[in-house]
DNA sequence: CTCCCGATAT
DNA sequence: ATATCAGGAG
């Protein structure tokens, strides 16, 4: 099967399986999504949502994040792991957004990339889910694992994987594709023990193990 | 490449 | 005990 036919089959199946796939991180505005996404590195979205529920009641504006005490903030986000890096990055990003962008998260991929703790995955996530602008494909741990298993890429580097996916996917699918893959990665194609026997993609997956 | 790092499932 | 979770920086 040609790769283009394959991606269309995968898209069709995923849409049927996960018709309401969406960003699982809870947020009410762009800066909340930015912070939740930084916190989500190597941490479940469920845990991030537990932390941000309290966090976003304590810190309302970008200024609140920019002016908080580092050690206090580390405690506020402690259970998400990597808390020292994440605290430094979130406060650093908030200071830049406050000073340079007048407290509003820039609606610009390259400007997002300049913020500490923000690389392509986070910038694509914010552009897509906060602003509904498709700047690329979010390549996270699930997307890396599952697109490789499905034979959609042979690359290991997230940026190259993203380039491969951009070529394969219609632009209007860029944002939703990651949501559906992540849903699939959490429910079926689980890293430790993939449930290939009940996976709807098992007929077209080269890595199926039954 | 290594380091950052707590919580959870297996 | 160990792998894994919506990664990024040095």
PDB file of C-alpha atoms (C1' of nucleotides) in Angstrom:
ATOM      1  CA  UNK A   1       0.000   0.000   0.000  1.00  0.00           C
ATOM      2  CA  UNK A   2       1.244   3.458  -0.875  1.00  0.00           C
ATOM      3  CA  UNK A   3       2.015   5.744   2.038  1.00  0.00           C
ATOM      4  CA  UNK A   4      -0.636   8.252   0.961  1.00  0.00           C
ATOM      5  CA  UNK A   5      -3.313   5.546   0.868  1.00  0.00           C
ATOM      6  CA  UNK A   6      -2.123   4.293   4.206  1.00  0.00           C
ATOM      7  CA  UNK A   7      -2.338   7.672   5.900  1.00  0.00           C
ATOM      8  CA  UNK A   8      -5.883   8.094   4.585  1.00  0.00           C
ATOM      9  CA  UNK A   9      -6.882   4.715   6.035  1.00  0.00           C
ATOM     10  CA  UNK A  10      -5.304   5.658   9.348  1.00  0.00           C
ATOM     11  CA  UNK A  11      -7.050   9.029   9.390  1.00  0.00           C
ATOM     12  CA  UNK A  12     -10.390   7.416   8.583  1.00  0.00           C
ATOM     13  CA  UNK A  13     -10.017   4.860  11.371  1.00  0.00           C
ATOM     14  CA  UNK A  14      -8.793   7.354  13.927  1.00  0.00           C
ATOM     15  CA  UNK A  15     -11.653   9.754  13.201  1.00  0.00           C
ATOM     16  CA  UNK A  16     -14.156   6.968  13.659  1.00  0.00           C
ATOM     17  CA  UNK A  17     -12.489   5.816  16.884  1.00  0.00           C
ATOM     18  CA  UNK A  18     -11.933   9.236  18.406  1.00  0.00           C
ATOM     19  CA  UNK A  19     -14.486  11.625  16.885  1.00  0.00           C
ATOM     20  CA  UNK A  20     -14.174  14.045  19.790  1.00  0.00           C
ATOM     21  CA  UNK A  21     -10.416  13.885  20.387  1.00  0.00           C
ATOM     22  CA  UNK A  22      -9.217  17.193  21.739  1.00  0.00           C
ATOM     23  CA  UNK A  23      -6.529  18.749  23.905  1.00  0.00           C
ATOM     24  CA  UNK A  24      -6.773  16.950  27.239  1.00  0.00           C
ATOM     25  CA  UNK A  25      -5.043  19.737  29.137  1.00  0.00           C
ATOM     26  CA  UNK A  26      -7.475  22.024  30.932  1.00  0.00           C
ATOM     27  CA  UNK A  27      -7.143  25.761  30.200  1.00  0.00           C
ATOM     28  CA  UNK A  28      -9.268  28.887  29.925  1.00  0.00           C
ATOM     29  CA  UNK A  29      -6.934  31.140  27.927  1.00  0.00           C
ATOM     30  CA  UNK A  30      -3.653  31.034  25.967  1.00  0.00           C
ATOM     31  CA  UNK A  31      -1.322  31.589  28.912  1.00  0.00           C
ATOM     32  CA  UNK A  32      -2.961  28.790  30.875  1.00  0.00           C
ATOM     33  CA  UNK A  33      -2.444  26.418  27.953  1.00  0.00           C
ATOM     34  CA  UNK A  34       1.173  27.539  27.564  1.00  0.00           C
ATOM     35  CA  UNK A  35       1.889  26.839  31.227  1.00  0.00           C
ATOM     36  CA  UNK A  36      -0.024  23.551  31.252  1.00  0.00           C
ATOM     37  CA  UNK A  37       1.920  22.415  28.190  1.00  0.00           C
ATOM     38  CA  UNK A  38       5.282  23.259  29.739  1.00  0.00           C
ATOM     39  CA  UNK A  39       4.207  21.315  32.826  1.00  0.00           C
ATOM     40  CA  UNK A  40       3.151  18.329  30.715  1.00  0.00           C
ATOM     41  CA  UNK A  41       6.716  17.302  29.822  1.00  0.00           C
ATOM     42  CA  UNK A  42       7.222  13.702  30.969  1.00  0.00           C
ATOM     43  CA  UNK A  43       4.081  13.869  33.068  1.00  0.00           C
ATOM     44  CA  UNK A  44       0.548  12.623  32.521  1.00  0.00           C
ATOM     45  CA  UNK A  45      -2.040  15.218  31.476  1.00  0.00           C
ATOM     46  CA  UNK A  46      -4.184  13.937  34.330  1.00  0.00           C
ATOM     47  CA  UNK A  47      -1.553  14.978  36.869  1.00  0.00           C
ATOM     48  CA  UNK A  48      -1.039  18.326  35.118  1.00  0.00           C
ATOM     49  CA  UNK A  49      -4.778  19.013  35.371  1.00  0.00           C
ATOM     50  CA  UNK A  50      -4.739  18.216  39.095  1.00  0.00           C
ATOM     51  CA  UNK A  51      -1.923  20.712  39.613  1.00  0.00           C
ATOM     52  CA  UNK A  52      -3.286  23.446  37.340  1.00  0.00           C
ATOM     53  CA  UNK A  53      -6.730  23.349  38.917  1.00  0.00           C
ATOM     54  CA  UNK A  54      -5.228  24.885  42.059  1.00  0.00           C
ATOM     55  CA  UNK A  55      -2.474  26.761  40.251  1.00  0.00           C
ATOM     56  CA  UNK A  56      -4.799  28.798  38.027  1.00  0.00           C
ATOM     57  CA  UNK A  57      -6.883  29.842  41.033  1.00  0.00           C
ATOM     58  CA  UNK A  58      -3.768  31.144  42.776  1.00  0.00           C
ATOM     59  CA  UNK A  59      -2.172  32.769  39.696  1.00  0.00           C
ATOM     60  CA  UNK A  60      -4.609  34.592  37.428  1.00  0.00           C
ATOM     61  CA  UNK A  61      -2.537  36.812  35.158  1.00  0.00           C
ATOM     62  CA  UNK A  62       0.855  36.630  33.481  1.00  0.00           C
ATOM     63  CA  UNK A  63       2.057  39.203  36.020  1.00  0.00           C
ATOM     64  CA  UNK A  64       1.117  36.815  38.825  1.00  0.00           C
ATOM     65  CA  UNK A  65       3.401  34.177  37.316  1.00  0.00           C
ATOM     66  CA  UNK A  66       6.131  36.714  36.464  1.00  0.00           C
ATOM     67  CA  UNK A  67       6.322  38.099  39.989  1.00  0.00           C
ATOM     68  CA  UNK A  68       6.023  34.976  42.118  1.00  0.00           C
ATOM     69  CA  UNK A  69       8.776  33.596  44.307  1.00  0.00           C
ATOM     70  CA  UNK A  70      10.739  30.813  42.635  1.00  0.00           C
ATOM     71  CA  UNK A  71      10.861  28.466  45.627  1.00  0.00           C
ATOM     72  CA  UNK A  72       7.167  28.950  46.358  1.00  0.00           C
ATOM     73  CA  UNK A  73       6.302  28.239  42.730  1.00  0.00           C
ATOM     74  CA  UNK A  74       8.459  25.109  42.747  1.00  0.00           C
ATOM     75  CA  UNK A  75       6.271  23.787  45.556  1.00  0.00           C
ATOM     76  CA  UNK A  76       3.116  24.698  43.641  1.00  0.00           C
ATOM     77  CA  UNK A  77       4.121  22.505  40.684  1.00  0.00           C
ATOM     78  CA  UNK A  78       6.247  19.949  42.544  1.00  0.00           C
ATOM     79  CA  UNK A  79       4.291  16.790  41.691  1.00  0.00           C
ATOM     80  CA  UNK A  80       4.647  17.251  37.923  1.00  0.00           C
ATOM     81  CA  UNK A  81       8.352  16.384  38.107  1.00  0.00           C
ATOM     82  CA  UNK A  82      11.279  18.387  36.669  1.00  0.00           C
ATOM     83  CA  UNK A  83       9.875  21.069  38.945  1.00  0.00           C
ATOM     84  CA  UNK A  84      13.023  23.208  39.167  1.00  0.00           C
ATOM     85  CA  UNK A  85      13.433  23.501  35.378  1.00  0.00           C
ATOM     86  CA  UNK A  86       9.725  23.973  34.829  1.00  0.00           C
ATOM     87  CA  UNK A  87       9.435  26.664  37.518  1.00  0.00           C
ATOM     88  CA  UNK A  88      12.391  28.606  36.155  1.00  0.00           C
ATOM     89  CA  UNK A  89      11.081  28.337  32.591  1.00  0.00           C
ATOM     90  CA  UNK A  90       7.487  29.299  33.379  1.00  0.00           C
ATOM     91  CA  UNK A  91       8.508  32.320  35.438  1.00  0.00           C
ATOM     92  CA  UNK A  92      11.083  33.283  32.794  1.00  0.00           C
ATOM     93  CA  UNK A  93       8.524  32.989  30.017  1.00  0.00           C
ATOM     94  CA  UNK A  94       5.987  34.977  32.031  1.00  0.00           C
ATOM     95  CA  UNK A  95       8.493  37.795  32.577  1.00  0.00           C
ATOM     96  CA  UNK A  96       9.141  38.024  28.822  1.00  0.00           C
ATOM     97  CA  UNK A  97       5.438  37.905  27.967  1.00  0.00           C
ATOM     98  CA  UNK A  98       4.736  40.586  30.562  1.00  0.00           C
ATOM     99  CA  UNK A  99       7.491  42.971  29.394  1.00  0.00           C
ATOM    100  CA  UNK A 100       7.793  42.289  25.670  1.00  0.00           C
ATOM    101  CA  UNK A 101       4.227  41.292  24.771  1.00  0.00           C
ATOM    102  CA  UNK A 102       2.276  43.356  27.285  1.00  0.00           C
ATOM    103  CA  UNK A 103       1.055  40.310  29.202  1.00  0.00           C
ATOM    104  CA  UNK A 104      -0.415  38.490  26.208  1.00  0.00           C
ATOM    105  CA  UNK A 105       0.948  35.223  24.827  1.00  0.00           C
ATOM    106  CA  UNK A 106       2.293  35.975  21.324  1.00  0.00           C
ATOM    107  CA  UNK A 107       0.201  34.470  18.538  1.00  0.00           C
ATOM    108  CA  UNK A 108       3.370  33.667  16.611  1.00  0.00           C
ATOM    109  CA  UNK A 109       5.238  30.385  16.347  1.00  0.00           C
ATOM    110  CA  UNK A 110       8.745  31.862  16.208  1.00  0.00           C
ATOM    111  CA  UNK A 111       8.103  34.227  19.097  1.00  0.00           C
ATOM    112  CA  UNK A 112       6.806  31.301  21.159  1.00  0.00           C
ATOM    113  CA  UNK A 113       9.997  29.364  20.348  1.00  0.00           C
ATOM    114  CA  UNK A 114      12.067  32.141  21.928  1.00  0.00           C
ATOM    115  CA  UNK A 115      10.430  31.583  25.320  1.00  0.00           C
ATOM    116  CA  UNK A 116      12.365  29.434  27.819  1.00  0.00           C
ATOM    117  CA  UNK A 117      11.013  25.899  28.080  1.00  0.00           C
ATOM    118  CA  UNK A 118       9.228  26.193  24.742  1.00  0.00           C
ATOM    119  CA  UNK A 119      10.300  24.212  21.667  1.00  0.00           C
ATOM    120  CA  UNK A 120       8.391  22.963  18.636  1.00  0.00           C
ATOM    121  CA  UNK A 121       6.041  20.614  20.474  1.00  0.00           C
ATOM    122  CA  UNK A 122       4.852  23.253  22.932  1.00  0.00           C
ATOM    123  CA  UNK A 123       4.720  26.037  20.327  1.00  0.00           C
ATOM    124  CA  UNK A 124       2.653  23.903  17.926  1.00  0.00           C
ATOM    125  CA  UNK A 125       0.356  22.917  20.778  1.00  0.00           C
ATOM    126  CA  UNK A 126      -0.298  26.519  21.811  1.00  0.00           C
ATOM    127  CA  UNK A 127      -0.729  27.771  18.236  1.00  0.00           C
ATOM    128  CA  UNK A 128      -3.134  24.955  17.417  1.00  0.00           C
ATOM    129  CA  UNK A 129      -5.193  24.740  20.581  1.00  0.00           C
ATOM    130  CA  UNK A 130      -5.160  28.294  21.895  1.00  0.00           C
ATOM    131  CA  UNK A 131      -5.273  30.116  18.558  1.00  0.00           C
ATOM    132  CA  UNK A 132      -6.538  27.439  16.158  1.00  0.00           C
ATOM    133  CA  UNK A 133      -3.629  28.053  13.790  1.00  0.00           C
ATOM    134  CA  UNK A 134      -1.909  25.026  12.243  1.00  0.00           C
ATOM    135  CA  UNK A 135       1.828  25.757  12.326  1.00  0.00           C
ATOM    136  CA  UNK A 136       2.951  22.137  12.322  1.00  0.00           C
ATOM    137  CA  UNK A 137       2.271  18.793  13.930  1.00  0.00           C
ATOM    138  CA  UNK A 138       2.675  18.245  17.659  1.00  0.00           C
ATOM    139  CA  UNK A 139       5.254  15.469  18.014  1.00  0.00           C
ATOM    140  CA  UNK A 140       5.248  14.129  21.553  1.00  0.00           C
ATOM    141  CA  UNK A 141       6.253  10.769  23.003  1.00  0.00           C
ATOM    142  CA  UNK A 142       3.067   9.065  21.722  1.00  0.00           C
ATOM    143  CA  UNK A 143       3.380  10.494  18.217  1.00  0.00           C
ATOM    144  CA  UNK A 144       7.056   9.482  18.047  1.00  0.00           C
ATOM    145  CA  UNK A 145       6.269   5.922  19.136  1.00  0.00           C
ATOM    146  CA  UNK A 146       3.107   5.288  17.137  1.00  0.00           C
ATOM    147  CA  UNK A 147       4.017   6.936  13.832  1.00  0.00           C
ATOM    148  CA  UNK A 148       7.222   4.903  13.850  1.00  0.00           C
ATOM    149  CA  UNK A 149       5.286   1.694  14.546  1.00  0.00           C
ATOM    150  CA  UNK A 150       2.780   2.476  11.802  1.00  0.00           C
ATOM    151  CA  UNK A 151       5.638   2.970   9.353  1.00  0.00           C
ATOM    152  CA  UNK A 152       4.824   6.644   8.710  1.00  0.00           C
ATOM    153  CA  UNK A 153       8.411   7.689   9.408  1.00  0.00           C
ATOM    154  CA  UNK A 154      11.808   6.112   9.796  1.00  0.00           C
ATOM    155  CA  UNK A 155      13.250   9.098  11.585  1.00  0.00           C
ATOM    156  CA  UNK A 156      13.978   9.329  15.299  1.00  0.00           C
ATOM    157  CA  UNK A 157      14.447  13.078  15.538  1.00  0.00           C
ATOM    158  CA  UNK A 158      11.147  14.819  16.434  1.00  0.00           C
ATOM    159  CA  UNK A 159      11.743  17.650  13.976  1.00  0.00           C
ATOM    160  CA  UNK A 160      12.305  15.218  11.101  1.00  0.00           C
ATOM    161  CA  UNK A 161       9.280  13.185  12.157  1.00  0.00           C
ATOM    162  CA  UNK A 162       7.239  16.386  12.064  1.00  0.00           C
ATOM    163  CA  UNK A 163       8.515  17.155   8.550  1.00  0.00           C
ATOM    164  CA  UNK A 164       7.497  13.668   7.408  1.00  0.00           C
ATOM    165  CA  UNK A 165       4.016  14.030   8.921  1.00  0.00           C
ATOM    166  CA  UNK A 166       3.500  17.494   7.434  1.00  0.00           C
ATOM    167  CA  UNK A 167       4.143  16.059   3.979  1.00  0.00           C
ATOM    168  CA  UNK A 168       1.738  13.163   4.549  1.00  0.00           C
ATOM    169  CA  UNK A 169      -1.143  14.969   6.247  1.00  0.00           C
ATOM    170  CA  UNK A 170      -3.512  17.546   4.802  1.00  0.00           C
ATOM    171  CA  UNK A 171      -3.018  20.810   6.680  1.00  0.00           C
ATOM    172  CA  UNK A 172      -6.542  20.750   8.074  1.00  0.00           C
ATOM    173  CA  UNK A 173      -5.623  17.513   9.883  1.00  0.00           C
ATOM    174  CA  UNK A 174      -2.373  18.697  11.446  1.00  0.00           C
ATOM    175  CA  UNK A 175      -3.878  19.775  14.743  1.00  0.00           C
ATOM    176  CA  UNK A 176      -6.351  16.929  15.197  1.00  0.00           C
ATOM    177  CA  UNK A 177      -3.981  14.168  14.120  1.00  0.00           C
ATOM    178  CA  UNK A 178      -1.864  14.549  17.246  1.00  0.00           C
ATOM    179  CA  UNK A 179      -4.951  14.555  19.468  1.00  0.00           C
ATOM    180  CA  UNK A 180      -6.163  11.295  17.963  1.00  0.00           C
ATOM    181  CA  UNK A 181      -2.741   9.620  18.125  1.00  0.00           C
ATOM    182  CA  UNK A 182      -2.336  10.680  21.747  1.00  0.00           C
ATOM    183  CA  UNK A 183      -5.817   9.323  22.577  1.00  0.00           C
ATOM    184  CA  UNK A 184      -4.860   6.082  20.840  1.00  0.00           C
ATOM    185  CA  UNK A 185      -1.534   5.968  22.676  1.00  0.00           C
ATOM    186  CA  UNK A 186      -3.225   6.245  26.034  1.00  0.00           C
ATOM    187  CA  UNK A 187      -6.037   3.764  25.423  1.00  0.00           C
ATOM    188  CA  UNK A 188      -4.792   1.157  22.912  1.00  0.00           C
ATOM    189  CA  UNK A 189      -1.233   1.563  21.657  1.00  0.00           C
ATOM    190  CA  UNK A 190       0.183   1.816  25.166  1.00  0.00           C
ATOM    191  CA  UNK A 191       3.979   1.959  25.328  1.00  0.00           C
ATOM    192  CA  UNK A 192       4.424  -0.869  27.810  1.00  0.00           C
ATOM    193  CA  UNK A 193       1.803  -3.271  26.539  1.00  0.00           C
ATOM    194  CA  UNK A 194       0.088  -2.290  23.294  1.00  0.00           C
ATOM    195  CA  UNK A 195      -3.359  -3.873  22.939  1.00  0.00           C
ATOM    196  CA  UNK A 196      -2.800  -4.986  19.347  1.00  0.00           C
ATOM    197  CA  UNK A 197      -5.512  -7.659  19.621  1.00  0.00           C
ATOM    198  CA  UNK A 198      -8.256  -5.053  19.958  1.00  0.00           C
ATOM    199  CA  UNK A 199      -6.591  -2.299  17.911  1.00  0.00           C
ATOM    200  CA  UNK A 200      -8.625  -1.203  14.895  1.00  0.00           C
ATOM    201  CA  UNK A 201      -5.406  -0.407  13.053  1.00  0.00           C
ATOM    202  CA  UNK A 202      -3.931  -3.889  13.499  1.00  0.00           C
ATOM    203  CA  UNK A 203      -4.556  -4.825   9.835  1.00  0.00           C
ATOM    204  CA  UNK A 204      -2.447  -2.002   8.469  1.00  0.00           C
ATOM    205  CA  UNK A 205       0.137  -1.761  11.281  1.00  0.00           C
ATOM    206  CA  UNK A 206       3.530  -3.304  10.367  1.00  0.00           C
ATOM    207  CA  UNK A 207       4.397  -3.610  14.069  1.00  0.00           C
ATOM    208  CA  UNK A 208       1.329  -5.545  15.153  1.00  0.00           C
ATOM    209  CA  UNK A 209       2.144  -8.151  17.804  1.00  0.00           C
ATOM    210  CA  UNK A 210      -0.526 -10.730  18.494  1.00  0.00           C
TER     211      UNK A 210
ATOM    212  C1'  DC B   1      24.806  12.771  24.350  1.00  0.00           C
ATOM    213  C1'  DT B   2      23.236  13.768  29.469  1.00  0.00           C
ATOM    214  C1'  DC B   3      20.485  15.856  32.830  1.00  0.00           C
ATOM    215  C1'  DC B   4      16.261  17.265  34.888  1.00  0.00           C
ATOM    216  C1'  DC B   5      12.354  14.349  38.415  1.00  0.00           C
ATOM    217  C1'  DG B   6       7.631  12.962  40.866  1.00  0.00           C
ATOM    218  C1'  DA B   7       3.779   9.632  40.399  1.00  0.00           C
ATOM    219  C1'  DT B   8       1.950   5.569  38.649  1.00  0.00           C
ATOM    220  C1'  DA B   9       1.353   0.926  36.441  1.00  0.00           C
ATOM    221  C1'  DT B  10       3.383  -3.439  35.768  1.00  0.00           C
TER     222       DT B  10
ATOM    223  C1'  DA C   1      12.706  -2.669  40.499  1.00  0.00           C
ATOM    224  C1'  DT C   2      11.704  -0.459  36.284  1.00  0.00           C
ATOM    225  C1'  DA C   3       9.444   1.774  32.350  1.00  0.00           C
ATOM    226  C1'  DT C   4       6.683   5.516  31.218  1.00  0.00           C
ATOM    227  C1'  DC C   5       4.209   9.951  31.209  1.00  0.00           C
ATOM    228  C1'  DA C   6       1.272  15.627  25.705  1.00  0.00           C
ATOM    229  C1'  DG C   7      10.005  17.670  26.421  1.00  0.00           C
ATOM    230  C1'  DG C   8      13.558  20.980  26.555  1.00  0.00           C
ATOM    231  C1'  DA C   9      18.178  22.789  27.478  1.00  0.00           C
ATOM    232  C1'  DG C  10      23.195  22.505  27.892  1.00  0.00           C
TER     233       DG C  10
END
